[in-house]
XYZ file of N, CA and C in Angstrom:
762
model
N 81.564 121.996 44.031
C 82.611 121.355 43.245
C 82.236 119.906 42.940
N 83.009 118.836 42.245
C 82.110 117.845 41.602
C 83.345 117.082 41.823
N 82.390 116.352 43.041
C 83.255 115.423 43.824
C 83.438 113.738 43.594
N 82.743 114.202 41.863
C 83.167 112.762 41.124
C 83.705 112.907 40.163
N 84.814 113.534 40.409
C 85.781 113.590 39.397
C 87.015 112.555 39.929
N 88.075 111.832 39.298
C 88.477 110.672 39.567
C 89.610 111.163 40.417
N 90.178 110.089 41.659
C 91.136 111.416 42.458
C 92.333 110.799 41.763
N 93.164 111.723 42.126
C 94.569 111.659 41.490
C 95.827 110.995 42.575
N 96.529 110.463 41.874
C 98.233 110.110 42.799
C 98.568 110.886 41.552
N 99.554 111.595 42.698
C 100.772 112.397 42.544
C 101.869 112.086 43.171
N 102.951 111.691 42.134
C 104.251 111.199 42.915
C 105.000 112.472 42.937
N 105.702 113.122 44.210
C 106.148 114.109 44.021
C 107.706 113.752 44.374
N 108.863 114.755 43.289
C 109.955 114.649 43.426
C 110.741 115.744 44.186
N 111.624 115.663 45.510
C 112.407 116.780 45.423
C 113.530 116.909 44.926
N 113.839 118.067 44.436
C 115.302 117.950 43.811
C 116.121 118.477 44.229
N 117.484 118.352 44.265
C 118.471 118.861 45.195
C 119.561 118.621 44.213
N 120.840 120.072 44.131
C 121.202 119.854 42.666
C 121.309 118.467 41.658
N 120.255 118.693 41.176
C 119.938 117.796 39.907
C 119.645 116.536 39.919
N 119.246 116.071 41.837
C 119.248 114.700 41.826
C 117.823 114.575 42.808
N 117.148 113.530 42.729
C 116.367 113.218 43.904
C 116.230 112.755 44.852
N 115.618 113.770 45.769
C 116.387 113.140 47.205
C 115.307 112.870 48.338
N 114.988 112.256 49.557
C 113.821 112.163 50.354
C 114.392 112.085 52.112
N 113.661 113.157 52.692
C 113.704 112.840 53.760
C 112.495 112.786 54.774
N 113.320 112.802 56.220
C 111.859 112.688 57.088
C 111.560 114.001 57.707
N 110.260 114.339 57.945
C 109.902 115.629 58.843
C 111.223 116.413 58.145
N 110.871 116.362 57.008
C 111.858 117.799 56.516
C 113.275 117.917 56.471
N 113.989 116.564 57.483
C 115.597 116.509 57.433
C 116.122 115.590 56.698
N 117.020 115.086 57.100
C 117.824 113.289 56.550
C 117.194 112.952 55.295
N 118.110 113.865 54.320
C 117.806 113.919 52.751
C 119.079 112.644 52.445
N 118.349 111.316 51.703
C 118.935 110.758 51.064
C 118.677 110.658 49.542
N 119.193 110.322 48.591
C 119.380 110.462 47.439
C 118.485 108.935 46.589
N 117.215 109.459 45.777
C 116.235 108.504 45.199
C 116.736 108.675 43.523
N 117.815 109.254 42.677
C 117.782 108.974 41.658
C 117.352 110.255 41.121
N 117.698 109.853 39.420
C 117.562 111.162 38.326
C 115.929 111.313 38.079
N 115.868 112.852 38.444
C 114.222 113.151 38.350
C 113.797 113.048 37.158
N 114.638 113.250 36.277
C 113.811 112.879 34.346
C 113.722 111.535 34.145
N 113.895 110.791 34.577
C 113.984 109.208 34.413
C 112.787 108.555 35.408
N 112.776 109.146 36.450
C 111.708 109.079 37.482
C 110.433 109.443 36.974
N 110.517 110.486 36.993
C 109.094 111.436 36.460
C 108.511 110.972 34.932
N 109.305 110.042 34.083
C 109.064 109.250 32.973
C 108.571 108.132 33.319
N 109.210 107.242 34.202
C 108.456 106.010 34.719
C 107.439 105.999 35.357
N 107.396 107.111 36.038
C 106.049 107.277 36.831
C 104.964 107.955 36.002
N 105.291 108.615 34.789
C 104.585 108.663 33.527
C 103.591 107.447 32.987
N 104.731 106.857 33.015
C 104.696 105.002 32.231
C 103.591 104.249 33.281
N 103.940 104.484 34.424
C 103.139 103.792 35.325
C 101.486 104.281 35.557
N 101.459 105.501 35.284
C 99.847 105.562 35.114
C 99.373 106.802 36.181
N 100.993 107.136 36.749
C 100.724 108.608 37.837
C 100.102 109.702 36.811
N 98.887 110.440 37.637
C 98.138 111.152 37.381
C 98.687 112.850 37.078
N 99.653 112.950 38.015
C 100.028 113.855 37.556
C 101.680 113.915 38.254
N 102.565 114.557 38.478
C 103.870 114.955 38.962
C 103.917 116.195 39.552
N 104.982 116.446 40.761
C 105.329 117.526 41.168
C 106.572 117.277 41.508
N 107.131 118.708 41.252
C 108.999 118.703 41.282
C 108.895 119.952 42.713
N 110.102 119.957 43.274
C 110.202 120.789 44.062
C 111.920 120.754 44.310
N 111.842 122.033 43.944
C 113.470 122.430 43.797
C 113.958 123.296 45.371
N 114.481 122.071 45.874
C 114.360 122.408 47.494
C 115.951 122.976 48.111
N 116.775 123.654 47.089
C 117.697 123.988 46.811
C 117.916 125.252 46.220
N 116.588 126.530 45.797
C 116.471 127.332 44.956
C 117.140 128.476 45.340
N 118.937 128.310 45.190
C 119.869 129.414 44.509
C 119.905 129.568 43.184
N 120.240 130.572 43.136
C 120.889 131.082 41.750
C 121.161 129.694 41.031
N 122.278 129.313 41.091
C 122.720 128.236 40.474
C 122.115 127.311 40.421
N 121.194 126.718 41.485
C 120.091 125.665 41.687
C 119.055 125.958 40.278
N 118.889 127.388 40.950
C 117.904 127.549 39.618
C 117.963 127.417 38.150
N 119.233 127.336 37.694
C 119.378 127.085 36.636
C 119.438 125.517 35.830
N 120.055 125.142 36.929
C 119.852 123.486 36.768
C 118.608 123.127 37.241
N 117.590 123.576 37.402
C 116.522 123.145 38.002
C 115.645 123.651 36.587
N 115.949 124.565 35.964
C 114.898 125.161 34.947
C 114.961 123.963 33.851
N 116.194 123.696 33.633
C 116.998 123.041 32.754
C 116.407 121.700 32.651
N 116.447 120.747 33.947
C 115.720 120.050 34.074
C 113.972 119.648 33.913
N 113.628 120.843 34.503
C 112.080 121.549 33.745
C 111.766 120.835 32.342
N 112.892 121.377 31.231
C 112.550 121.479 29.816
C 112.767 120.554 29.643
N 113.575 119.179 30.216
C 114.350 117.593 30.187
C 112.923 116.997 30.590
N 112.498 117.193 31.785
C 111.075 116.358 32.123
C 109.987 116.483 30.939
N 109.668 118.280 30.519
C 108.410 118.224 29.875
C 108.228 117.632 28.334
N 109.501 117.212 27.783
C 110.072 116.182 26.991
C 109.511 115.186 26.859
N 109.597 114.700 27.942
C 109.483 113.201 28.242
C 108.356 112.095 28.850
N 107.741 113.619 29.341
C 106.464 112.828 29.801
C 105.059 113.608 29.555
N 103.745 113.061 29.442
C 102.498 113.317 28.806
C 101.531 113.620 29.884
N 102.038 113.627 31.029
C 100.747 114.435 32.088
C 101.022 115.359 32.471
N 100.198 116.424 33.136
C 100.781 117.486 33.579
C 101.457 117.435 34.928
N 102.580 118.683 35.337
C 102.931 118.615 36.347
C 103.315 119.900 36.612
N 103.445 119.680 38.215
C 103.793 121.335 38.716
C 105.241 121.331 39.124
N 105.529 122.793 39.364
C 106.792 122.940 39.982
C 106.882 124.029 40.623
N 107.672 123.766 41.964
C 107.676 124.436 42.996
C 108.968 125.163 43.539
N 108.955 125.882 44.246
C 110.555 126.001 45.240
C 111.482 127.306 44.668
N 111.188 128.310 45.201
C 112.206 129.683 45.221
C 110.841 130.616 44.120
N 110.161 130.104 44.038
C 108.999 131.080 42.844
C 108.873 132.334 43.587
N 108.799 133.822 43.359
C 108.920 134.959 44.815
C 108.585 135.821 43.259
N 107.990 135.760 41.979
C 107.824 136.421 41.227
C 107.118 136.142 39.972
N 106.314 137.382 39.157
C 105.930 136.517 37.867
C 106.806 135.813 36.788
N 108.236 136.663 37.501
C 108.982 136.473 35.957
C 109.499 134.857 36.602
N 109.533 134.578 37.666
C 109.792 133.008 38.161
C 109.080 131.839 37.162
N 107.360 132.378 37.505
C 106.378 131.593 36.899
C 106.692 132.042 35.506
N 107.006 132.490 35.184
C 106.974 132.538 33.222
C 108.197 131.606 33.170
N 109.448 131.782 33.319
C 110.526 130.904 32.971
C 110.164 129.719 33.415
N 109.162 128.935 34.503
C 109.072 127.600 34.594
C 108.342 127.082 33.430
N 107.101 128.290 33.407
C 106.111 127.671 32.139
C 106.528 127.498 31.089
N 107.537 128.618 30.585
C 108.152 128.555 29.222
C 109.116 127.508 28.794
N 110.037 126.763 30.540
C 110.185 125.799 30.116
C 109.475 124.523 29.984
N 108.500 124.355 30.478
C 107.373 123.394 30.223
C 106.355 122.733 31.241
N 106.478 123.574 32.141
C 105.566 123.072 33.589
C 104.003 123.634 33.238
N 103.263 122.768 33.409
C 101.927 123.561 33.699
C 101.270 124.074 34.582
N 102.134 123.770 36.129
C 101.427 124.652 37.059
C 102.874 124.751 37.557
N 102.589 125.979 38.619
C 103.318 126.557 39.915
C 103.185 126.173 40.890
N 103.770 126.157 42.166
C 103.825 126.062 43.151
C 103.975 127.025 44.402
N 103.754 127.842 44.723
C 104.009 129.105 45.754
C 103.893 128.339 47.044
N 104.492 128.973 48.389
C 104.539 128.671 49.050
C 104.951 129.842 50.267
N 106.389 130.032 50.723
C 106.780 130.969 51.499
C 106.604 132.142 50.901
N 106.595 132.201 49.662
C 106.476 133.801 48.909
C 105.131 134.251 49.093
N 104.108 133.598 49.062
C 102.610 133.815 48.975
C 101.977 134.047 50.467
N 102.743 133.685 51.693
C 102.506 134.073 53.040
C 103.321 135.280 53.159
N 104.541 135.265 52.817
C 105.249 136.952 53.136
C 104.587 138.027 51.684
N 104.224 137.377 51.098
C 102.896 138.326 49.757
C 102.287 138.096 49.449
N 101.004 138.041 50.387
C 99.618 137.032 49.420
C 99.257 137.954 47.858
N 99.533 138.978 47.414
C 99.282 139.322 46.193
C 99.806 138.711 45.243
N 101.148 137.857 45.861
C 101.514 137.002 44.177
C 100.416 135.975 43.968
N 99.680 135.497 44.601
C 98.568 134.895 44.247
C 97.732 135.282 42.829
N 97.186 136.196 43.788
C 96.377 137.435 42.628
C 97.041 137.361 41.261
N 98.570 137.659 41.380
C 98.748 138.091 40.468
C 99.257 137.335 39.413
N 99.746 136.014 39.367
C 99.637 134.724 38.915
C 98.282 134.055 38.257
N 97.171 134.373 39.471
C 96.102 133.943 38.476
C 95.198 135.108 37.671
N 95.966 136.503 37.711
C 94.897 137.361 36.865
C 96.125 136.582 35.750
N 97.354 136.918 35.786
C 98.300 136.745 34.631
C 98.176 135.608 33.398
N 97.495 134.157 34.669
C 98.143 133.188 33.576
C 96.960 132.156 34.085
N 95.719 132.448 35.088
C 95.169 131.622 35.292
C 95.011 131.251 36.787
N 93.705 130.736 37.331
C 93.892 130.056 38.571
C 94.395 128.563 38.161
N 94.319 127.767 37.353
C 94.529 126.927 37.531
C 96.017 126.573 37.509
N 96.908 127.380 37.079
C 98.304 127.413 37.067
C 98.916 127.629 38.444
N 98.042 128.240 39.527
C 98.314 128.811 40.598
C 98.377 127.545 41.317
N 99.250 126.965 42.173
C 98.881 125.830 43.505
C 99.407 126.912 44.860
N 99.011 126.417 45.610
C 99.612 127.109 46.496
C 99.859 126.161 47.873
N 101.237 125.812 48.070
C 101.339 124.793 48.965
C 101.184 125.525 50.565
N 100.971 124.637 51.239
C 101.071 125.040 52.790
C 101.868 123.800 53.265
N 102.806 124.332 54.630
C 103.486 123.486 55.312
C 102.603 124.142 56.623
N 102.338 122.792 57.237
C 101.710 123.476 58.616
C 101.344 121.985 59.486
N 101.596 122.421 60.834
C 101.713 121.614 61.827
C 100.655 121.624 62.493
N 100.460 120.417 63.489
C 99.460 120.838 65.004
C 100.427 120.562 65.793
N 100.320 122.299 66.469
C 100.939 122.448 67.333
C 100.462 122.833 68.763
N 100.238 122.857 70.171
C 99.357 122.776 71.335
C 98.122 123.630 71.278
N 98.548 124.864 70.054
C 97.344 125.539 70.189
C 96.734 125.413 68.689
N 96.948 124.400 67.921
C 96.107 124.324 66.617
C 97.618 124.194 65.525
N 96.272 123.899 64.539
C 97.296 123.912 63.075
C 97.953 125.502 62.573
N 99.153 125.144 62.639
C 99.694 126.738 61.929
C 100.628 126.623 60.992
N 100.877 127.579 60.274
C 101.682 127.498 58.943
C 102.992 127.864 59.442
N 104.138 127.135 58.439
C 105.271 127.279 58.834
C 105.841 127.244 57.535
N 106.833 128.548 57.211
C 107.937 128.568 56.165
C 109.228 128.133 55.796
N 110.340 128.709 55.131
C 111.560 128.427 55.281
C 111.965 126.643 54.935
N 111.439 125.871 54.564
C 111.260 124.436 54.613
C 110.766 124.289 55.848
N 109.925 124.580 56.489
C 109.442 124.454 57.696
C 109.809 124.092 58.954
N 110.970 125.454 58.725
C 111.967 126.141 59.487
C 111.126 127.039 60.375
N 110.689 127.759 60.168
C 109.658 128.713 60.969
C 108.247 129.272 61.105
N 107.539 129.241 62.118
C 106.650 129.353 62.193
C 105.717 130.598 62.062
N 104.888 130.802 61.425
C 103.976 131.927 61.236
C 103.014 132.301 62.244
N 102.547 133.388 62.223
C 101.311 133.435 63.183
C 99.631 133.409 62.095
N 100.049 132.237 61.085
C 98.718 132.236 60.126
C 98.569 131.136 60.835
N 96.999 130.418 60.813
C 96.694 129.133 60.868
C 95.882 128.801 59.990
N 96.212 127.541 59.862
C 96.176 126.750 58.529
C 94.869 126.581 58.009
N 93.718 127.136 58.420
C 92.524 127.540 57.892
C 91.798 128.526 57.395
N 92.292 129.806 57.949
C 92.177 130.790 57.968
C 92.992 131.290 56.585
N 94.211 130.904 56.408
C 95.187 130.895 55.259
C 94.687 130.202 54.508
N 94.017 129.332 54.445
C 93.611 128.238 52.752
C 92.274 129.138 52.038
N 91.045 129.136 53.414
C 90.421 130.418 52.855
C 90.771 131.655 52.026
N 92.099 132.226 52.563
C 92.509 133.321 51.920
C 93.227 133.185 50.547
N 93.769 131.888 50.798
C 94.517 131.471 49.031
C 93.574 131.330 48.540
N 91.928 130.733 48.852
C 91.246 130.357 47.715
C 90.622 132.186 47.159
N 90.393 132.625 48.181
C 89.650 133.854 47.775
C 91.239 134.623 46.834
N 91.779 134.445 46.453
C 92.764 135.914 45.968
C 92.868 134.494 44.629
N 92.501 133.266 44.317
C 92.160 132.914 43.032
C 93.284 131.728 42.416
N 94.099 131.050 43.982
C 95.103 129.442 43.399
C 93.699 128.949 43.217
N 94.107 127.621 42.181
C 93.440 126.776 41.467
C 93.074 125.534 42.521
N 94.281 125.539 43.290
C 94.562 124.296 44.288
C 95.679 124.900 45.339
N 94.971 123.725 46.642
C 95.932 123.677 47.515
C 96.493 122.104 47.635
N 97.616 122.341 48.359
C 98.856 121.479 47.936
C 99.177 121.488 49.956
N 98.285 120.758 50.443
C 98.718 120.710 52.236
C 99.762 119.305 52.847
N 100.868 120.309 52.960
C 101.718 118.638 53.793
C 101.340 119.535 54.955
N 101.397 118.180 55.942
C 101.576 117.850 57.665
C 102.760 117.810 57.624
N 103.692 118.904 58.312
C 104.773 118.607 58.879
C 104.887 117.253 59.368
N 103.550 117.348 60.698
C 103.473 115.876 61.696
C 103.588 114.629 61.152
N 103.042 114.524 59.594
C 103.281 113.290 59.036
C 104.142 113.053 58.061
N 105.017 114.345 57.724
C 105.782 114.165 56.741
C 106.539 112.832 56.352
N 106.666 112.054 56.054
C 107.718 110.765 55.982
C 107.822 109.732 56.905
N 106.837 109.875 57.719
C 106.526 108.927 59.157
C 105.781 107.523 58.763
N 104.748 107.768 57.431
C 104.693 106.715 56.911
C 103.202 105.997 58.016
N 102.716 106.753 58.372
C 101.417 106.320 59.420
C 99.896 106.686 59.150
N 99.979 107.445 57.607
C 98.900 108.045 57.392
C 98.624 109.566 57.258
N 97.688 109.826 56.467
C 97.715 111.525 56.157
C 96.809 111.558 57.316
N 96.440 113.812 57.531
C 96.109 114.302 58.546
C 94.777 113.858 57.767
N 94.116 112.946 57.923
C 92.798 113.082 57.407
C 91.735 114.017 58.215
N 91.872 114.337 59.329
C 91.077 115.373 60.012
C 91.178 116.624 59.506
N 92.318 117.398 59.487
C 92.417 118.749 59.021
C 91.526 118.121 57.272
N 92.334 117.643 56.736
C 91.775 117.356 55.131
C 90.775 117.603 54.705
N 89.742 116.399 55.650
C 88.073 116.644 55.537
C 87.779 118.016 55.952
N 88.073 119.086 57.108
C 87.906 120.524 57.209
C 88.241 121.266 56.162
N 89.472 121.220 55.492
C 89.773 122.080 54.170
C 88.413 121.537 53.363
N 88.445 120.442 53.165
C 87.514 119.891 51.894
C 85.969 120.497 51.846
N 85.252 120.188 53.542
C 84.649 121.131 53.085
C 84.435 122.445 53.341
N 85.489 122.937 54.087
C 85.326 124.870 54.021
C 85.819 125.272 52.591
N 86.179 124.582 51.359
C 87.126 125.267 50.255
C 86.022 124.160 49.225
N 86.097 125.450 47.981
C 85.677 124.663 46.924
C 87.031 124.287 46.154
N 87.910 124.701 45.708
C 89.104 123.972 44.984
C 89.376 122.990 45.646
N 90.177 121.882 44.578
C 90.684 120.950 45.101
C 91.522 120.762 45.934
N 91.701 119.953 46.454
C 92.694 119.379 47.801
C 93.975 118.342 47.777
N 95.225 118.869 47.685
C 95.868 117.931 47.298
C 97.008 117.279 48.474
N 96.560 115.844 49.258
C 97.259 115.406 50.409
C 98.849 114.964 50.559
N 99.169 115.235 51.310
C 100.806 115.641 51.462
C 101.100 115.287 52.711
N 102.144 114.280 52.763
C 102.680 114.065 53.991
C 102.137 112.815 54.832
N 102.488 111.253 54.240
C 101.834 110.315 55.458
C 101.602 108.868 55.022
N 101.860 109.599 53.785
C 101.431 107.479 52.927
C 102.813 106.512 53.233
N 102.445 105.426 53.634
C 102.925 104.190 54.570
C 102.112 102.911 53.669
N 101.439 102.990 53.289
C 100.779 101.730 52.873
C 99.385 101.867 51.807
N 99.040 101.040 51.023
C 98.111 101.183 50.096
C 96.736 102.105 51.029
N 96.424 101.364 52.204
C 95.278 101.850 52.860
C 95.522 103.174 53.525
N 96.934 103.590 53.469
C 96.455 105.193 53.924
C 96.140 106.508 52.346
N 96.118 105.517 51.490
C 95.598 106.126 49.958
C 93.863 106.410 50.094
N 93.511 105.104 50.260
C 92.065 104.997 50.658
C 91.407 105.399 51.926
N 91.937 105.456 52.864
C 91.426 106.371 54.021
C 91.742 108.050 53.520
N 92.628 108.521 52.899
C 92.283 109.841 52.220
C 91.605 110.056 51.469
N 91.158 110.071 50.783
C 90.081 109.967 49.684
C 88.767 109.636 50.609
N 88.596 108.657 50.791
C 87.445 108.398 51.725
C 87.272 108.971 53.205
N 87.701 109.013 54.225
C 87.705 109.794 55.283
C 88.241 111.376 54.917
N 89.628 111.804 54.593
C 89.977 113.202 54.349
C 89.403 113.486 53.298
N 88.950 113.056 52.430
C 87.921 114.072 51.153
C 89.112 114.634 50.566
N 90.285 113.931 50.148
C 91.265 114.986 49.441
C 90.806 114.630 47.812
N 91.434 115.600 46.806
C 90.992 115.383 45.838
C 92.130 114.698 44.687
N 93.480 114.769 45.426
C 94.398 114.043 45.233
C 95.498 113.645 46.572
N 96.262 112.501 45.951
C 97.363 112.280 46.934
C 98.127 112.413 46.539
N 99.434 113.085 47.314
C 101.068 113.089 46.473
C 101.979 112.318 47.927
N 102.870 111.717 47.239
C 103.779 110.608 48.098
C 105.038 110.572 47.309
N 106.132 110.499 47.959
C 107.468 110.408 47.851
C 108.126 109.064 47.662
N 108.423 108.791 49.104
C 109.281 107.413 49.161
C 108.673 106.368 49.022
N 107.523 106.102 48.897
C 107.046 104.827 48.947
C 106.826 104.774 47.339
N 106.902 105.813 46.131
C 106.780 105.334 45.390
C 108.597 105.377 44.899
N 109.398 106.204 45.002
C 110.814 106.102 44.868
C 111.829 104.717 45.278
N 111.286 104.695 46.342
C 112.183 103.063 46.574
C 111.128 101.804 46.094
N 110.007 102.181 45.750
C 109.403 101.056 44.773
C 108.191 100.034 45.926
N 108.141 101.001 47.308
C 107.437 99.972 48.232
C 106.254 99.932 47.601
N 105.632 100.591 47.288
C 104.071 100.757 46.674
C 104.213 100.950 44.562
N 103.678 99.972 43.838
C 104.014 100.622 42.432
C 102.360 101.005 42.179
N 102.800 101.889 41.108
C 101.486 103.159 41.254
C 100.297 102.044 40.670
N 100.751 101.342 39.649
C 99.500 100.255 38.897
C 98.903 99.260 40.099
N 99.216 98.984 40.867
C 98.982 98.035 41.667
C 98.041 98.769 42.767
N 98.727 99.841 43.214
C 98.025 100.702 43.866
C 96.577 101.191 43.486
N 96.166 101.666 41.969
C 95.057 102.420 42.021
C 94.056 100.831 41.202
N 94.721 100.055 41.285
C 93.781 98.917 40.952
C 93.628 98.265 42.649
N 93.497 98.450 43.733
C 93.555 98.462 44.797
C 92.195 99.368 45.168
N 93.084 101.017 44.967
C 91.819 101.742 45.523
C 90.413 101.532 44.267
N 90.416 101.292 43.175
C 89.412 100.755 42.470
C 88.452 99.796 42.848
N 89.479 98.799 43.681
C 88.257 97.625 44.644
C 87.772 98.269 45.148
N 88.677 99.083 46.138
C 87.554 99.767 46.791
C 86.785 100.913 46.939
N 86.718 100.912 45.746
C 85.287 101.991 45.465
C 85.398 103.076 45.111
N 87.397 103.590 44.552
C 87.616 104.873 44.743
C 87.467 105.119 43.316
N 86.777 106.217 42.670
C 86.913 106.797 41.313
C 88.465 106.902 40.777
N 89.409 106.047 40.152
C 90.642 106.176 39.788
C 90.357 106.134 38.234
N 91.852 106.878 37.618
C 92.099 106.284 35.868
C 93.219 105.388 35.936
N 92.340 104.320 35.305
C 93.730 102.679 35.387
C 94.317 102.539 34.041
């Protein structure tokens, strides 16, 4: 794979009916503002790409969540994915049709690794992401579903292998452990995905400060970063940031 290609920030949004919201290790959801207005500024600002995650996906969620879909792809000029309740093709067609360019799978793709398959014979690997939630836990990293509510008996290597072989474009790995803690990504597991997997690598779960951008990229070998609150409450702004990792040495687009 061609590991000079420029890495990406990804500001990722969750949504919770119709609003954006952030918490820690998965709980204490507070409210960051309207995701079409967000996902436009962070357009404006020079983010590489976006991810939505509809962390709410009922019936009714889903509809205001599609809705919103067709409000974002409006409004802004990079691509972005979207995630949360996908368990089908006809899921992935109504996101695309409203204007997402990639998917997101997650709990559906561990209780059926064939929607994999069948997503990227349908519409492409590169449409395919396939997120993992997974912890270290006393006996290793393992995957966990449900919002990472429960635990699997996959571990988190063994499973990325298997998403890459059945044909996602990308993986999409949060650390439970670092979710919102703000101390840094798992750069250890990272660099292992990076190099047991040729697709890209996209880091999740841990940014606290400009330098845990650049210790991923450089120590974890990810091929992008995605971060929440630090770009939502405005601690880090994305221009400032990748003219930062540019000093230092990181392949960015400014």
């Amino acid at each position: 794979m061609n590991k000079g290609l420029a890495k990406r920030i990804v500001p990722c949004l969750d949504v919770k009916d119709g609003q954006t919201v952030k918490g820690t290790n998965f709980v204490n959801l507070r409210q960051a503002g309207d995701p079409v207005a967000l996902g436009k500024a962070y357009s404006e600002q020079g983010a590489d790409e976006l991810v939505f995650l509809d962390i709410t996906a009922s019936f009714e969620g889903r509809k205001t969540f599609t809705e919103m879909v067709t409000h974002v792809a409006q409004e802004i000029n990079i691509p972005f994915t979207v995630g949360g309740g996908i368990n089908a093709l006809e899921d992935v067609e109504r996101l695309l049709y409203a204007g997402a360019d990639k998917v997101s799978v997650n709990s559906a793709a561990i209780r059926r690794p064939e929607l994999i398959d069948e997503i990227a014979n349908r519409f492409g690997s590169q449409v395919c992401v396939c997120a993992i939630d997974a912890r270290l836990d006393n006996d290793g990293w393992h995957c966990y579903v449900k919002g990472g509510r429960e635990r699997v008996e996959l571990g988190l290597f063994e499973w990325a292998k298997e998403v890459e072989q059945r044909g996602a474009g990308e993986i999409l790995f949060t650390s439970m452990n670092h979710d919102g803690v703000k101390n840094g990504y798992a750069n250890e597991a990272l660099a292992r995905l990076s190099d047991d997997l040729s697709i890209p690598i996209i880091a999740s779960g841990g940014a606290g400060c400009k330098e845990h951008f650049r210790d991923v990229f450089l120590e974890g070998k990810a091929d992008a970063a995605l971060a929440a609150s630090v770009f939502h409450f405005g601690e880090i702004p994305i221009p400032e940031l990748k003219k930062y990792l540019k000093q230092e040495g990181i392949n960015v687009r400014l």
